[in-house]
mmCIF file of C-alpha atoms in Angstrom:
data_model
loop_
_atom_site.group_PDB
_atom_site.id
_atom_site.type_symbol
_atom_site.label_atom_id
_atom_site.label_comp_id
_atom_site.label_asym_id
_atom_site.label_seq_id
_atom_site.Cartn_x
_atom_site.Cartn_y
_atom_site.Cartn_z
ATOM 1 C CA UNK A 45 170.669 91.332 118.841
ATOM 2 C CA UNK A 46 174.477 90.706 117.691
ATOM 3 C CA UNK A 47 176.157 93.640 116.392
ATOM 4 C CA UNK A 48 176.403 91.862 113.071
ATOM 5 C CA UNK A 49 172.624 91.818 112.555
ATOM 6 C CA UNK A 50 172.346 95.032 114.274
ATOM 7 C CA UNK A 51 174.936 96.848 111.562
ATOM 8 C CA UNK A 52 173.065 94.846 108.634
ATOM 9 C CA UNK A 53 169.526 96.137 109.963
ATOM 10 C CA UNK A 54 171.045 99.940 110.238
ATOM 11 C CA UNK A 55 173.028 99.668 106.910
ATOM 12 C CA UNK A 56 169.432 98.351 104.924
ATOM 13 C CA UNK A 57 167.527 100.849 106.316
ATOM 14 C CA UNK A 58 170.341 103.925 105.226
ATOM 15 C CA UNK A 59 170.312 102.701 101.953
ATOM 16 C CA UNK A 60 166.386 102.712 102.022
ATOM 17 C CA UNK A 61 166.423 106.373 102.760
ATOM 18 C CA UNK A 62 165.759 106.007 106.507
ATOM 19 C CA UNK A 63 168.524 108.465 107.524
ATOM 20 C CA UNK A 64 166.361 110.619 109.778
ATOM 21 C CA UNK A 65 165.311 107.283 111.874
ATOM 22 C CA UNK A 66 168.577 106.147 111.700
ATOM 23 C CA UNK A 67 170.106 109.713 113.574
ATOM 24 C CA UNK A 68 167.249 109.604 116.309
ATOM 25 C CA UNK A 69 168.020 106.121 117.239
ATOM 26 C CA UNK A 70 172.024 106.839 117.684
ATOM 27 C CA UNK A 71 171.100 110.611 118.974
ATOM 28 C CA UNK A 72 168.877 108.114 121.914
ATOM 29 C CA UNK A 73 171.204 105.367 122.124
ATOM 30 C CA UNK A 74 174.890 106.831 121.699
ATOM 31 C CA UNK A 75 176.299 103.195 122.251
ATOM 32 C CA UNK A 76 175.317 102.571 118.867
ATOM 33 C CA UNK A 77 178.333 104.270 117.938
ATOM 34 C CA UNK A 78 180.351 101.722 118.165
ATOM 35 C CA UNK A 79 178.742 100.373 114.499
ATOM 36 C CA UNK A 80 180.650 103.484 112.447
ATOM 37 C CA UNK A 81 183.399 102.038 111.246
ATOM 38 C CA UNK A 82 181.284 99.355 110.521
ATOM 39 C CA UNK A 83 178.626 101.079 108.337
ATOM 40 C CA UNK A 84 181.288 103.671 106.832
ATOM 41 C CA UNK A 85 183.368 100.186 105.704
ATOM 42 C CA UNK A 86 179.686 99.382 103.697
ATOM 43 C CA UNK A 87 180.092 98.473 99.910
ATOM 44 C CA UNK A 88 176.961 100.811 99.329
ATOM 45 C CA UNK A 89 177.755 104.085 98.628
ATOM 46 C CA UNK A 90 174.557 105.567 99.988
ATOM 47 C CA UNK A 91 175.293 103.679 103.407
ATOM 48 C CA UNK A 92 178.917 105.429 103.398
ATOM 49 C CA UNK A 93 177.210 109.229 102.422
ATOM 50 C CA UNK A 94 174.926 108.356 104.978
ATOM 51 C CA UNK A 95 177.250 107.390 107.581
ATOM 52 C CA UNK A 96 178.824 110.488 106.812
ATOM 53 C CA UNK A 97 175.641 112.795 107.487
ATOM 54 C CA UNK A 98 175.223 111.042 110.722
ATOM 55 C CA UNK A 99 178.784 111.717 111.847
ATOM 56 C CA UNK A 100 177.615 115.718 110.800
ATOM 57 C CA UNK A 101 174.686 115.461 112.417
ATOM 58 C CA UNK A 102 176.101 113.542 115.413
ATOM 59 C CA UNK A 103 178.706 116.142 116.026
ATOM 60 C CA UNK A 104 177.209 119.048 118.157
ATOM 61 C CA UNK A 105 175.922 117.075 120.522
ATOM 62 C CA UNK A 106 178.185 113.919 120.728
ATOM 63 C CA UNK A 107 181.911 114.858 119.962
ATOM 64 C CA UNK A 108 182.949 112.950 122.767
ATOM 65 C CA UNK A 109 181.283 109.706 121.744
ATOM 66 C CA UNK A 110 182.593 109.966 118.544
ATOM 67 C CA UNK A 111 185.825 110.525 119.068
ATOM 68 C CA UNK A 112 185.991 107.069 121.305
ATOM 69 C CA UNK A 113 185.369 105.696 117.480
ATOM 70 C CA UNK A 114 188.443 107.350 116.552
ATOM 71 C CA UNK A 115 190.842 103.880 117.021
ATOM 72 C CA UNK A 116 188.530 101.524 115.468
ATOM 73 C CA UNK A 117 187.978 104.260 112.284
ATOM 74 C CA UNK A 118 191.737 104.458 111.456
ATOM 75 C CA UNK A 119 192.375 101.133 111.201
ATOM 76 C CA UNK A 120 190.336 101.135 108.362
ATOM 77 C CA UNK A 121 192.722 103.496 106.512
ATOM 78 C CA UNK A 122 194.253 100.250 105.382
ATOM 79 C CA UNK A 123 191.074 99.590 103.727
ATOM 80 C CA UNK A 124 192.176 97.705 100.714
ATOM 81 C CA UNK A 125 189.361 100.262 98.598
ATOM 82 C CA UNK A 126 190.406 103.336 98.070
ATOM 83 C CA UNK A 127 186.809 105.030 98.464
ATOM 84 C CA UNK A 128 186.136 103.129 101.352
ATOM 85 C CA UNK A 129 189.637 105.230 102.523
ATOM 86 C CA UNK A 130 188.571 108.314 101.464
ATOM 87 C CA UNK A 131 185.316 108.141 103.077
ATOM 88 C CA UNK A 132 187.070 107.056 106.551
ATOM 89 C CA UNK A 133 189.155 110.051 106.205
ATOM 90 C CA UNK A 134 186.259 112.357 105.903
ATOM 91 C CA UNK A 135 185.350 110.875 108.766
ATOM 92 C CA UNK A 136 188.380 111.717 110.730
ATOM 93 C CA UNK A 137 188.659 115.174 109.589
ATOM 94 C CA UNK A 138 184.688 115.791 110.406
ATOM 95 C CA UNK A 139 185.567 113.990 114.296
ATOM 96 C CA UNK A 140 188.906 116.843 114.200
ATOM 97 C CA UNK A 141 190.319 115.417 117.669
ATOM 98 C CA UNK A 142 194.339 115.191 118.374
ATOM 99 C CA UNK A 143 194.104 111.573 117.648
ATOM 100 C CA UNK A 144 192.381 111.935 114.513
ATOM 101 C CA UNK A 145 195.180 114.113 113.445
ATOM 102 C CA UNK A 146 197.775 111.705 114.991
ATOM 103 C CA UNK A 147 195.917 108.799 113.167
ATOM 104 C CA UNK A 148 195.752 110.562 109.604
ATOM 105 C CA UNK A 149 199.423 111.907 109.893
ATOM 106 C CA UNK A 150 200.521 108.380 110.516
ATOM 107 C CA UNK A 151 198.530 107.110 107.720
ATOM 108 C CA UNK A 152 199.781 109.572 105.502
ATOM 109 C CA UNK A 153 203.725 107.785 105.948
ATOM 110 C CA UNK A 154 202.205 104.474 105.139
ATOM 111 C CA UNK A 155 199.667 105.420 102.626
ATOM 112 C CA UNK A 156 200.882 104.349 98.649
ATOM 113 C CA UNK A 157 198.043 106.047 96.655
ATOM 114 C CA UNK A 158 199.194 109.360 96.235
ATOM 115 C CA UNK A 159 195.478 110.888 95.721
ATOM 116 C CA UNK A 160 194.717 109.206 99.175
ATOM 117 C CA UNK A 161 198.126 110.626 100.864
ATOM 118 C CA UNK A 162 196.947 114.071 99.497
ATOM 119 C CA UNK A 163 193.590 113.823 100.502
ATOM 120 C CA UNK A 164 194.952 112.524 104.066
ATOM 121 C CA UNK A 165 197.613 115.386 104.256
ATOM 122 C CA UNK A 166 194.848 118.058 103.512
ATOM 123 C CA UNK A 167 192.502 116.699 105.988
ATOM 124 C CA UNK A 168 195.461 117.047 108.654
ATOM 125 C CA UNK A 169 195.983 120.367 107.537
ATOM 126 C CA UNK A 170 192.016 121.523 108.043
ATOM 127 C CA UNK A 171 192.187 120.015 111.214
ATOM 128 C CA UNK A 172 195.557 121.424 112.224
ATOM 129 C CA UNK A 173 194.397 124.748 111.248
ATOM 130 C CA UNK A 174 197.579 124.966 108.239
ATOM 131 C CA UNK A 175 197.775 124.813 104.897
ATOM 132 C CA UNK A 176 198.647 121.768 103.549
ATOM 133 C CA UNK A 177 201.924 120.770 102.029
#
């Protein structure tokens, strides 16, 4: 199955309230992964809160994996929806690694939206282990 059909499949069942499938299958297959950025980039709002309690749930037992997603995730901080920003850098500050910090203090310098840069800086700052400011 393409990855296209694949995402569309995942993101149809999220919305349908099929979270708890939806973690066994990527807890099982972990190269499913590679459809976050994907599913957080979703118009639906429930797909992007789901995504987001995957990535939770996901996180004891697969940091490693998920930081690999870490590249493909901050590109989409120049997501031209603010939301769909905000939800990526939940993301990031959820995943915690160096290069999610590198990636959201970069952002930060380019970002124009000033509730995005402050939601970006305090997300650094969680992850950093500082205040921000």
């Amino acid at each position: 199955m393409r990855d296209e059909d694949l995402l569309a499949l995942i993101a149809d069942h999220m919305e349908g309230g099929l979270l708890e499938n939806i973690i066994d299958m990527f807890k099982h297959d972990p190269t499913l992964h590679r459809l976050l950025p994907g599913l957080i980039a979703d118009e639906r709002g429930r797909v992007r809160l789901g995504t987001a309690a995957l990535v939770e749930s996901l996180m004891e037992e697969h940091r490693e994996e998920l930081a690999l997603r870490v590249p493909a995730l901050c590109e989409l901080l120049a997501h031209e929806d603010p939301v769909v920003k905000g939800d990526v850098v939940y993301l990031l500050g959820a995943i915690g690694s160096e290069e999610a910090l590198a990636c959201l203090r970069s952002a930060s310098e380019r970002e124009h939206d000033p509730r995005i840069r402050e939601l970006i800086e305090e997300t650094a700052a969680e992850i950093s282990g500082g205040s921000a400011g």
